[in-house]
Structure formats: structure tokens, C-alpha cells
mmCIF file of C-alpha atoms in Angstrom:
data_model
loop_
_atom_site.group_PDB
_atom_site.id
_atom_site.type_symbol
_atom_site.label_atom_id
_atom_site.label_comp_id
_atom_site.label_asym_id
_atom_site.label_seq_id
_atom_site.Cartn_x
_atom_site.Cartn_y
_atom_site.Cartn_z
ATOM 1 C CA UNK A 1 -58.936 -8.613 -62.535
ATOM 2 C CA UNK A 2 -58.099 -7.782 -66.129
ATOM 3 C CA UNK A 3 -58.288 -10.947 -68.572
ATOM 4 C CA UNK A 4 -54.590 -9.448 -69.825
ATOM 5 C CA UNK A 5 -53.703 -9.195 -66.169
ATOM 6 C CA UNK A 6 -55.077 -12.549 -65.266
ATOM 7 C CA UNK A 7 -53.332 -14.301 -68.193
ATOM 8 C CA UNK A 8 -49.469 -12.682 -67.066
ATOM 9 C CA UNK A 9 -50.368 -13.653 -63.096
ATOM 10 C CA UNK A 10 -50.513 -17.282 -64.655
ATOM 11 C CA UNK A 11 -46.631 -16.937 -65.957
ATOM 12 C CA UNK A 12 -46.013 -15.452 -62.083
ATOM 13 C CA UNK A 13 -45.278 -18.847 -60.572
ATOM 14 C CA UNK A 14 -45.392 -22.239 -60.547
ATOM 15 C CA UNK A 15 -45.391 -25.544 -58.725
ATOM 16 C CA UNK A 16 -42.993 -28.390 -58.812
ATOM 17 C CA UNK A 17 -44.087 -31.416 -57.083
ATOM 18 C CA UNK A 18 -40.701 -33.255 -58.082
ATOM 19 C CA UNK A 19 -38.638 -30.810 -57.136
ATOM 20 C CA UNK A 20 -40.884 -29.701 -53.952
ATOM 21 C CA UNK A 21 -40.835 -26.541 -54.172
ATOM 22 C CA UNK A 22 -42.876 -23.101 -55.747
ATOM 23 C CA UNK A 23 -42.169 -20.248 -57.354
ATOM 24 C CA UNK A 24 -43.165 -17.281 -57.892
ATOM 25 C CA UNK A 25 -42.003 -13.317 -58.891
ATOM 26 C CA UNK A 26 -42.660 -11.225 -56.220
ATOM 27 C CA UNK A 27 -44.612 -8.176 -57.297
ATOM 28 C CA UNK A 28 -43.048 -5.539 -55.797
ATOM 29 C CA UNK A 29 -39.548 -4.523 -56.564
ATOM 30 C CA UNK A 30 -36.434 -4.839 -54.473
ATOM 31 C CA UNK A 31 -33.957 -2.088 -54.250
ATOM 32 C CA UNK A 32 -34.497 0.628 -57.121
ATOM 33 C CA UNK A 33 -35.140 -2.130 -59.913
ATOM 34 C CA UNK A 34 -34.481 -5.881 -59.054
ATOM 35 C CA UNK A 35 -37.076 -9.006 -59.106
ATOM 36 C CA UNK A 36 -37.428 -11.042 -56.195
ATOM 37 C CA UNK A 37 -38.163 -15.020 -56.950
ATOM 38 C CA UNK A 38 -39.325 -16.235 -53.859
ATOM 39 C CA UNK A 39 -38.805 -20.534 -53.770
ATOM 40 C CA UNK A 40 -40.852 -22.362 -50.897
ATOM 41 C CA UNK A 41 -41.032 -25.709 -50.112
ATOM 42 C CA UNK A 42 -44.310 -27.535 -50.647
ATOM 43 C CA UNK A 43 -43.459 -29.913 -47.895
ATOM 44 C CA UNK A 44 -42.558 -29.135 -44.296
ATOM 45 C CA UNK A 45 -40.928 -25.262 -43.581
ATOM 46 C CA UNK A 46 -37.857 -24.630 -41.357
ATOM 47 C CA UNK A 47 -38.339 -21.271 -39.268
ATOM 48 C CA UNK A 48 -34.877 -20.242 -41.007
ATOM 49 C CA UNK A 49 -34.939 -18.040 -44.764
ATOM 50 C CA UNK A 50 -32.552 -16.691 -46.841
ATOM 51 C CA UNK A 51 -31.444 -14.162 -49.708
ATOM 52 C CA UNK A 52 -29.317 -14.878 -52.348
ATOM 53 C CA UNK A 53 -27.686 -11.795 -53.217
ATOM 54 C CA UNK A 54 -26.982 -10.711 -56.541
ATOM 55 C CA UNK A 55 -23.382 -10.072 -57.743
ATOM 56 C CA UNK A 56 -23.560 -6.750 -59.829
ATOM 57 C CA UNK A 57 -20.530 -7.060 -62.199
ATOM 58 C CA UNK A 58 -20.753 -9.414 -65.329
ATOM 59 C CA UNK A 59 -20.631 -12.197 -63.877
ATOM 60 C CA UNK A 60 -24.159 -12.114 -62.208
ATOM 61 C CA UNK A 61 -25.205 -13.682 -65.804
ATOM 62 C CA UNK A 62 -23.231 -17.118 -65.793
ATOM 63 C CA UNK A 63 -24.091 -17.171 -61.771
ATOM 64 C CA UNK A 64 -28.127 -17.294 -62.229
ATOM 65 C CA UNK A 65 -28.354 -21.116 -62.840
ATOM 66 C CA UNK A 66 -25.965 -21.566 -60.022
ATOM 67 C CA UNK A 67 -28.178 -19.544 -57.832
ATOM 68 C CA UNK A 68 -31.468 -21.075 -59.121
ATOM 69 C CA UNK A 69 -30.274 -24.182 -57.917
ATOM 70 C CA UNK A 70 -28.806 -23.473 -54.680
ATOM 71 C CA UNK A 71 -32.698 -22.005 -54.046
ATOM 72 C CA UNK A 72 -34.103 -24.791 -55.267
ATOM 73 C CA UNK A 73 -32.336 -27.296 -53.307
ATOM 74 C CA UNK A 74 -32.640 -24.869 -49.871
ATOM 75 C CA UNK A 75 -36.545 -24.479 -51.054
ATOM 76 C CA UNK A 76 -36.654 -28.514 -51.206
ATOM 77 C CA UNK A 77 -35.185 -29.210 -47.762
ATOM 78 C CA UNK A 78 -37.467 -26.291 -45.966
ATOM 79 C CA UNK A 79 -36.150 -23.385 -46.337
ATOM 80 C CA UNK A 80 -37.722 -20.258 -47.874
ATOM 81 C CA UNK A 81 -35.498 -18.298 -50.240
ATOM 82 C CA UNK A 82 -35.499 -15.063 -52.360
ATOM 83 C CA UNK A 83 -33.376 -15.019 -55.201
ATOM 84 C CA UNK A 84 -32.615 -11.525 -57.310
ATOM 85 C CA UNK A 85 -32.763 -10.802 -60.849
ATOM 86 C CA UNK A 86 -32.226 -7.310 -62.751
ATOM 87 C CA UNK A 87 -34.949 -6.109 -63.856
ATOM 88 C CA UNK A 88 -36.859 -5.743 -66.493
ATOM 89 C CA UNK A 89 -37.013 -2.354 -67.185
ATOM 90 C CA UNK A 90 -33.135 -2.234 -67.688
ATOM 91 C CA UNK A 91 -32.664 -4.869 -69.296
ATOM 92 C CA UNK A 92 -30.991 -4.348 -72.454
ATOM 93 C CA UNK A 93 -29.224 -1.133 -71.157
ATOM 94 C CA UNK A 94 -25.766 -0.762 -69.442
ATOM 95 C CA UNK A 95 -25.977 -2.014 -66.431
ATOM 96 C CA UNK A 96 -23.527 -0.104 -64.133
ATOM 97 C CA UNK A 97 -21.673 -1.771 -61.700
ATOM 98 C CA UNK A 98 -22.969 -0.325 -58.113
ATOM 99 C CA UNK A 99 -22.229 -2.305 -54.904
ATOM 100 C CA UNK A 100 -24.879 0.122 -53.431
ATOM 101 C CA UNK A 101 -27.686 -1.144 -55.461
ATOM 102 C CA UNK A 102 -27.245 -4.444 -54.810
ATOM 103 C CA UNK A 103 -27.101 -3.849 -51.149
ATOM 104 C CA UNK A 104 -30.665 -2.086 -51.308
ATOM 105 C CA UNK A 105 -31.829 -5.014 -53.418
ATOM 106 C CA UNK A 106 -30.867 -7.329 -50.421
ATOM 107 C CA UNK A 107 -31.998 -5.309 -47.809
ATOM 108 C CA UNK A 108 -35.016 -5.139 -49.583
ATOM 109 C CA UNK A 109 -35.543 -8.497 -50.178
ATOM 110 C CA UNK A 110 -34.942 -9.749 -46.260
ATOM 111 C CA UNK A 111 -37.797 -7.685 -45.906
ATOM 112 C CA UNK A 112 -39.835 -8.886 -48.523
ATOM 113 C CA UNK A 113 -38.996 -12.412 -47.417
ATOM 114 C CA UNK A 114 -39.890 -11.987 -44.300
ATOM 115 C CA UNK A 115 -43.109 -9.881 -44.595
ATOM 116 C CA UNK A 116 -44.072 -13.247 -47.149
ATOM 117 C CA UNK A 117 -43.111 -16.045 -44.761
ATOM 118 C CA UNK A 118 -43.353 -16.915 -41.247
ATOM 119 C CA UNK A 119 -39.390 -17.175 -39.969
ATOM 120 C CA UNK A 120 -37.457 -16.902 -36.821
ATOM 121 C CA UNK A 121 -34.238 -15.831 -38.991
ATOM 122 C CA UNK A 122 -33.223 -15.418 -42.337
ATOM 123 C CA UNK A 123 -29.396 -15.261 -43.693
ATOM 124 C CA UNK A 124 -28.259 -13.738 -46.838
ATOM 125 C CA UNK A 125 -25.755 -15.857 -49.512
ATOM 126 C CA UNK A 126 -23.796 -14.864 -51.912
ATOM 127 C CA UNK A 127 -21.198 -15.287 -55.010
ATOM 128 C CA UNK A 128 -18.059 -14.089 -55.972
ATOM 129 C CA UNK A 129 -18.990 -9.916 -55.684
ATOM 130 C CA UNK A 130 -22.298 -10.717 -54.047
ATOM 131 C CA UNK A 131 -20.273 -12.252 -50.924
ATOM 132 C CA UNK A 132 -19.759 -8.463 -50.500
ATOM 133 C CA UNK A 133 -23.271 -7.517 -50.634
ATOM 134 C CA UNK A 134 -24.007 -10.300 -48.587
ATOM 135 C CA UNK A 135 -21.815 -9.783 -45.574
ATOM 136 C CA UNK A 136 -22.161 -6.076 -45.491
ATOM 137 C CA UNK A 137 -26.498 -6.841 -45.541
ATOM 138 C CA UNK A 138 -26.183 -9.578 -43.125
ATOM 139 C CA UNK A 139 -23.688 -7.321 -40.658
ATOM 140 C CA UNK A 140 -26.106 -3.991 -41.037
ATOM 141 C CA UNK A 141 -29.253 -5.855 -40.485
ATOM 142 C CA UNK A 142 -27.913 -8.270 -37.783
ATOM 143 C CA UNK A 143 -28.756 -11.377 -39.315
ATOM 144 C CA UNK A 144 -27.736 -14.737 -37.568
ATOM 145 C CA UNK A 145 -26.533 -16.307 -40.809
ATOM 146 C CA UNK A 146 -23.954 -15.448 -44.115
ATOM 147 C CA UNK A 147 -22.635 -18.448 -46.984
ATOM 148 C CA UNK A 148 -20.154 -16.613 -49.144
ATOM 149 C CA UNK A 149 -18.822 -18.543 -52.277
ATOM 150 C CA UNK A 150 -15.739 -17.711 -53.784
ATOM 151 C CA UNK A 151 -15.921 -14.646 -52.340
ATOM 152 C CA UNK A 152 -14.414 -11.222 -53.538
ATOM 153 C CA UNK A 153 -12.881 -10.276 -49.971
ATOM 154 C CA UNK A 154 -11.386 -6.497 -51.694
ATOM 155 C CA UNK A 155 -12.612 -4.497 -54.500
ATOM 156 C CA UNK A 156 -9.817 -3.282 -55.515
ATOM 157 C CA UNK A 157 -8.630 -6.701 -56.569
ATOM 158 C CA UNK A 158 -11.833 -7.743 -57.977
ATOM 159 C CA UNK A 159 -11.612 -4.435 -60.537
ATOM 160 C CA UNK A 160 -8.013 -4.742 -61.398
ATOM 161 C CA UNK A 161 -9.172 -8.854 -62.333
ATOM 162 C CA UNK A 162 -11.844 -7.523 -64.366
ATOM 163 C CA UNK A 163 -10.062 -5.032 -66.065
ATOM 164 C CA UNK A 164 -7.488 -7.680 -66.841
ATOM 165 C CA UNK A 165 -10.085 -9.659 -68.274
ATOM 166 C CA UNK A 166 -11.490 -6.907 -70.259
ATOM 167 C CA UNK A 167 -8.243 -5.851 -72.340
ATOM 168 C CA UNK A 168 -7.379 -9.666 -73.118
ATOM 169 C CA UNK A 169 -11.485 -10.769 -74.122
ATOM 170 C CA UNK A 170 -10.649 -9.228 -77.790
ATOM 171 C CA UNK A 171 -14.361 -7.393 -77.343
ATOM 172 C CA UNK A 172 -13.660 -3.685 -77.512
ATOM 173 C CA UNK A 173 -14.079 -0.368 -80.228
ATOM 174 C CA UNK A 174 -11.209 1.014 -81.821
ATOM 175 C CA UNK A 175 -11.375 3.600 -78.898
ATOM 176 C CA UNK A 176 -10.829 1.181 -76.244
ATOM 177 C CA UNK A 177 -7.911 -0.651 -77.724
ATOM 178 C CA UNK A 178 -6.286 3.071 -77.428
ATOM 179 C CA UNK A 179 -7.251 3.368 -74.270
ATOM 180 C CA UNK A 180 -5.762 0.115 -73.013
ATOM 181 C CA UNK A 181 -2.628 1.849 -73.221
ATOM 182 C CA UNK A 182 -3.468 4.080 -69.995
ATOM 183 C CA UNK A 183 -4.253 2.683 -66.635
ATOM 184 C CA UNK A 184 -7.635 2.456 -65.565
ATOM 185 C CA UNK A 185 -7.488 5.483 -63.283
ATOM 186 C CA UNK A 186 -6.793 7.692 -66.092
ATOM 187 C CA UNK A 187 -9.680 6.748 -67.910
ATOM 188 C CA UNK A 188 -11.786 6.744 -65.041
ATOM 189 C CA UNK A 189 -10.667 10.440 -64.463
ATOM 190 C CA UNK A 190 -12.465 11.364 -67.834
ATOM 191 C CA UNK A 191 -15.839 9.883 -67.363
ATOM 192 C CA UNK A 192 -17.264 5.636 -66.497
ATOM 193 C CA UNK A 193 -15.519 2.783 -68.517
ATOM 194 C CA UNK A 194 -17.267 0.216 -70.110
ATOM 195 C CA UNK A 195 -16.116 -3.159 -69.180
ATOM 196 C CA UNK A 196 -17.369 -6.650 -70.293
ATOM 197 C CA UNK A 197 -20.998 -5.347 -70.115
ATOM 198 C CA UNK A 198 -20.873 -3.263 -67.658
ATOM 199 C CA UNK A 199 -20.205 0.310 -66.668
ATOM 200 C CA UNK A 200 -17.751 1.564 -63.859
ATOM 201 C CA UNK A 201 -18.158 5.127 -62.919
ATOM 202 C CA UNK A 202 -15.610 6.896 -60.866
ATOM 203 C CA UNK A 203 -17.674 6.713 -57.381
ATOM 204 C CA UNK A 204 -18.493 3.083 -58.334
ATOM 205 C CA UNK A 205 -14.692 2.549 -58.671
ATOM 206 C CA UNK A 206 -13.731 4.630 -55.321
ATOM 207 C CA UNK A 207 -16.736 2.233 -53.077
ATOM 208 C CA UNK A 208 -15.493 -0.608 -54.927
ATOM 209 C CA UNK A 209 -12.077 0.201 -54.138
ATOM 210 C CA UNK A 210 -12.708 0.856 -50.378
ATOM 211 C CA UNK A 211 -14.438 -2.289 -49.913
ATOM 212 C CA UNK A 212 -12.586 -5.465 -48.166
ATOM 213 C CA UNK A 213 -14.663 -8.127 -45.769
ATOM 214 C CA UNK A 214 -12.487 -8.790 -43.311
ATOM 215 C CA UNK A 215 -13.022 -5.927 -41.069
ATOM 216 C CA UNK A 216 -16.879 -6.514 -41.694
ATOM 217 C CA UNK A 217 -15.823 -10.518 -40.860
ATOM 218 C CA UNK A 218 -13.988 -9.783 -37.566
ATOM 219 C CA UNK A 219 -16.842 -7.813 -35.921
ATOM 220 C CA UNK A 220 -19.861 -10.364 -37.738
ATOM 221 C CA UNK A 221 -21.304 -11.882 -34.907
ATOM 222 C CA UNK A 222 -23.112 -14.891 -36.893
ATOM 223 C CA UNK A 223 -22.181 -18.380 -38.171
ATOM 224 C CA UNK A 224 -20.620 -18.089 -41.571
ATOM 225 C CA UNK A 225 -19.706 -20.354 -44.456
ATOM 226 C CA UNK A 226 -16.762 -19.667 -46.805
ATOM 227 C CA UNK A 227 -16.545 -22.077 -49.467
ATOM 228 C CA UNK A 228 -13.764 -21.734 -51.910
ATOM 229 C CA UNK A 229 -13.103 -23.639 -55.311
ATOM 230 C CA UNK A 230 -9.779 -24.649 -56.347
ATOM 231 C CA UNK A 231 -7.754 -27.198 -58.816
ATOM 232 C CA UNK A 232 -6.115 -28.689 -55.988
ATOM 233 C CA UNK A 233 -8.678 -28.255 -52.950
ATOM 234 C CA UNK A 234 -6.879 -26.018 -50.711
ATOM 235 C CA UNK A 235 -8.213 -23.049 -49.846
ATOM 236 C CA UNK A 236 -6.450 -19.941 -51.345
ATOM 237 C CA UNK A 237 -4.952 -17.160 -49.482
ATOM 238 C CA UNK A 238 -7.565 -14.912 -49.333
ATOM 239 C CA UNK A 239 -10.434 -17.462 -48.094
ATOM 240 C CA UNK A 240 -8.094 -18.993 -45.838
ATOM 241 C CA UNK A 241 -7.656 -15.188 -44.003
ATOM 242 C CA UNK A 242 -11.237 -14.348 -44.285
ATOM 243 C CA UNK A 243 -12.063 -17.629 -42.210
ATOM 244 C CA UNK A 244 -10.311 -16.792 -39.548
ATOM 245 C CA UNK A 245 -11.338 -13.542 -39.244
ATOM 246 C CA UNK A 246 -15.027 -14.894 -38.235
ATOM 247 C CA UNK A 247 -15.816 -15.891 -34.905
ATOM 248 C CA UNK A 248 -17.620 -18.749 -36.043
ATOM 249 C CA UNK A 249 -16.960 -19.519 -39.558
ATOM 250 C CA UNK A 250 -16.837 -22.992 -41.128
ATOM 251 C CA UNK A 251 -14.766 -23.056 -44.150
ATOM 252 C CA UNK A 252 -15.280 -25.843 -46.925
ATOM 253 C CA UNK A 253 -12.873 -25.968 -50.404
ATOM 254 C CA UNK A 254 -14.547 -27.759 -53.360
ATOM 255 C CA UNK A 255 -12.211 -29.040 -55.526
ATOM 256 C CA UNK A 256 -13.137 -28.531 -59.478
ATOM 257 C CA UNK A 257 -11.180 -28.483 -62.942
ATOM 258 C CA UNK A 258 -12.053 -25.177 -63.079
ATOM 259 C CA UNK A 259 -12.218 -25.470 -66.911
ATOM 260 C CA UNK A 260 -13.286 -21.795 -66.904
ATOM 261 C CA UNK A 261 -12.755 -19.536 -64.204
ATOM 262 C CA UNK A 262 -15.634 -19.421 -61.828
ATOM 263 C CA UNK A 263 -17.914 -16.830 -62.522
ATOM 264 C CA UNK A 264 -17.461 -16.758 -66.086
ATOM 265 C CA UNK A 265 -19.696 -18.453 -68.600
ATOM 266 C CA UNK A 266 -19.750 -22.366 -68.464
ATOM 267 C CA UNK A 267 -20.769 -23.637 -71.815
ATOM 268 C CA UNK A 268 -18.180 -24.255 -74.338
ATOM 269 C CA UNK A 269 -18.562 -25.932 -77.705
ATOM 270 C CA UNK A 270 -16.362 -29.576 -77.335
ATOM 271 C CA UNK A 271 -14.549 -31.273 -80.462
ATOM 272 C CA UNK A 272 -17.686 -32.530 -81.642
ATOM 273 C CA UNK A 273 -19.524 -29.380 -82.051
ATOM 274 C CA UNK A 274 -21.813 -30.457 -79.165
ATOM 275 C CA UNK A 275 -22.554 -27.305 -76.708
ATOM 276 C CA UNK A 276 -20.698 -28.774 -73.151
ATOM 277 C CA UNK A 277 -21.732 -27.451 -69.606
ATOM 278 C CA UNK A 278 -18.398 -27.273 -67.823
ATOM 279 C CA UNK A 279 -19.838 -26.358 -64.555
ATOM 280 C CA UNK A 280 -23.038 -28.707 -63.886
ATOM 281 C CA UNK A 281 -21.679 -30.834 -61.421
ATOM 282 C CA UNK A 282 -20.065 -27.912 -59.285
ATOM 283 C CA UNK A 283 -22.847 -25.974 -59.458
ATOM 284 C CA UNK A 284 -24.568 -29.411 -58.152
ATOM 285 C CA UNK A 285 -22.127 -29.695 -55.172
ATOM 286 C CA UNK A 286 -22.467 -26.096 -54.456
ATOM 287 C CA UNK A 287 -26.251 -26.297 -53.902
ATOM 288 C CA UNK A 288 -26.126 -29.393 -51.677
ATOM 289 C CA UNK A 289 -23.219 -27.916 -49.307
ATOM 290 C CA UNK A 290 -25.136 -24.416 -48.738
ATOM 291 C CA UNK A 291 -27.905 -26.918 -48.082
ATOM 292 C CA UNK A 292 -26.267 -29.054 -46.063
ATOM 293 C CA UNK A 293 -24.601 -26.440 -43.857
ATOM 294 C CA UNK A 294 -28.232 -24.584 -43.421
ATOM 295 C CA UNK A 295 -29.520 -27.729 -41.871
ATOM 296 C CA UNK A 296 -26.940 -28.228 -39.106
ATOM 297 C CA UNK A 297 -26.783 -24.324 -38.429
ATOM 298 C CA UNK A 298 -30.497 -24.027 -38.176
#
């Protein structure tokens, strides 16, 4: 091997006896450009892996320490998992907003996973948008297991909520405050639209806008977990009907502040100028009930 080579397949992985778990970057890449960090435990392995899918709208940025721990604490208790990041090569560029990537990255990576680890199943997990490529990966490839948190169960509502957010973050050109005038469908009819970070073209918008999971839920064979977060604990419409549209779902409502929406970035400078996490201890919760739920379904 190449000294230069040799030194970067140092920075590949590591081990963390306190945590009890490794970690490494896979080498090859999932879907057309993701990175696969593959977690295992250093103690005893379950026969039971999974994916955590990545969310490709904006929020798949504030969601990375949320799903580095949630691998973490499945790698601790036995169970191999593959978490995605974009990669490399694009970062820095627009990242567009394509449900269809993300599904190839997760496809991918239940392969990868599985072609790295000796298991008798693996599920898929995922966040907010990510629910979506995790259902729709676990249904196609028949997997046994699915956790979706605070899932996006339609498109259509998830783009008309980011759009929404977009026209009142105060972040746009001269151009775009014009534009905010028209509906998104106009603009879309003229070419993509940038928004918060990330670009919507007018086929992304149509497969965004035919997506809802509970057809998908209602014909998924496996043992799901819908966890919803809420100010008051109860679950919310949406999670409530996506539950019962599973044939064997358990559904669990964390109840949180929810200081900023979930999803969005959790650090926010208090009173005192001192940079506050708003989000530690949910994220914390979050982890252990994934965990927790893997142990009694495997």
C-alpha cells in the first residue's frame, strides 16, 4: 500500500472501547454518491442489522448527530448498523432534493451491510423524509423490520412545509423575494427552485408529490415503529393514521419542548451568549427507544 494511502486508511475507522462499538467508512459508495459508516459492536452481535436512511431535504444536516447516536447506541447493544452521509464529491454543491437517490443509497447500503456482516435480517430507520425512503426500501426489499421518526407520511405536505419555511427564513436574492409572490408551481414550471439549500426540480416535485406511506404501510408485512414528538405527548393526526395502517406497528410519542421544530438546527445562542443544544436529551431518548424496541423485536 501507498504510505499516502496507508496514512488516510488510518482516519477510516476507529475503536471505542467505552462506547463498544467501531467505526469505519465503507469504501465503496452507496447509491450514485453516498458514504456508508458501518458501527459494530465490539462485544456480543445480534443476527439482526439495520440502515439508517438518509433524509434528502435540508434537514438531513441537523439530523446527523441524531443518527450517529441512534447507531451508536444500536452498535453498543449488538446490532450492526450503516449510517449514510453525502458525499464527498458533492459536497459544497446544490444538493437536489431526490427521493430516488436516497432510495438507491439504502438499497445499496442493505447490501453493503449485509455482504460486511453475518445477519439473519436487517431493517432500515429513518427521519422525518427518510421515513419515506425507509418504508418504501424496507417494503421493495422485503425486510422484516422499519422505525420511522417523525415521519413525513405525504410529500406534498412535506414541500408545501418547506416552502413555507423558505419564504419566512429571510435567506433569499432579490429574485426570490419576487418570486415569493407566485406559487410554487409556477416557478417550478420555469426551471428547479432553490430552497433552504437545496434544489427542487419539477420531476423531484411531481415524485415528491405522489408520495404518501400509508398505502406502502397497509400492505408492509413487518413490525414497525412510529415514534412521534409532540409538546403535549399525543400523537398527531398523521402518526396516529399511519399506525394503524400497519399490521403490526407499535407506536410510541416522545414528549419534548420542541424549542425548534424537529428537524431543524438545534443550537441556539441563550441570554448569556453561551451556544445551547436544544435537542440533546431528545436525541438521547430517541436512540435508546429505537434501541429498546430492536431488542424485543429481534
Amino acid at each position: 500500500m501507498h504510505a499516502f494511502e496507508e496514512s488516510l486508511s488510518r482516519f477510516r475507522g476507529f475503536d471505542d472501547p467505552l462506547g463498544g462499538v467501531s467505526e469505519e467508512y465503507l469504501p465503496d459508495p452507496v447509491g450514485p454518491n453516498g458514504l456508508a459508516i458501518l458501527t459494530r459492536p465490539l462485544g456480543k452481535q445480534t443476527g439482526t442489522g439495520f440502515v439508517i436512511c438518509r433524509s434528502p431535504g435540508p434537514e438531513q444536516g441537523p439530523l446527523q448527530r441524531l443518527e450517529a447516536m441512534i447507531a451508536r447506541t444500536l452498535g453498543a447493544r449488538g446490532f450492526p448498523t450503516i449510517r449514510i452521509r453525502r458525499g464527498f464529491a458533492l459536497e459544497g454543491a446544490g444538493s437536489e432534493l431526490n427521493l430516488d437517490e436516497s432510495i438507491a443509497e439504502a438499497q445499496d447500503a442493505v447490501s453493503a451491510l449485509s455482504a460486511c456482516v453475518e445477519l439473519d435480517r436487517v431493517g432500515t430507520i429513518g427521519e422525518l423524509l427518510g421515513s419515506a425512503t425507509a418504508l418504501v426500501t424496507a417494503a421493495h426489499l422485503e425486510l422484516p423490520l422499519v422505525v420511522l421518526v417523525h415521519p413525513v407520511t405525504t410529500g406534498s405536505a412535506y414541500v408545501d412545509g418547506l416552502y413555507r419555511r423558505h419564504l419566512i427564513s429571510g435567506v433569499m436574492t432579490p429574485s426570490e423575494r419576487i418570486a415569493r409572490r407566485e406559487p410554487l408551481g409556477q416557478q417550478l414550471a420555469r426551471g428547479p427552485v432553490a430552497l433552504r439549500g437545496v434544489k427542487l426540480t419539477p420531476d423531484g416535485f411531481e415524485a415528491l408529490a405522489a408520495t404518501g406511506l400509508e398505502p406502502l404501510a397497509s400492505a408492509y408485512d413487518g413490525a414497525a415503529l412510529i415514534v412521534g414528538v409532540s409538546r403535549d405527548g399525543e400523537p398527531d393526526e398523521a402518526v396516529r393514521a399511519l399506525g394503524s395502517s400497519f399490521r403490526r406497528p407499535t407506536v410510541q410519542v416522545l414528549q419534548d419542548p420542541l424549542r425548534v421544530p424537529f428537524g431543524e438546527l438545534h443550537l441556539r445562542k441563550a441570554r448569556n451568549r453561551i451556544t445551547e443544544d436544544v435537542r440533546i436529551e431528545l436525541d438521547r431518548r430517541l436512540a435508546g427507544l429505537t434501541a429498546d424496541w430492536a431488542e424485543l423485536a429481534a
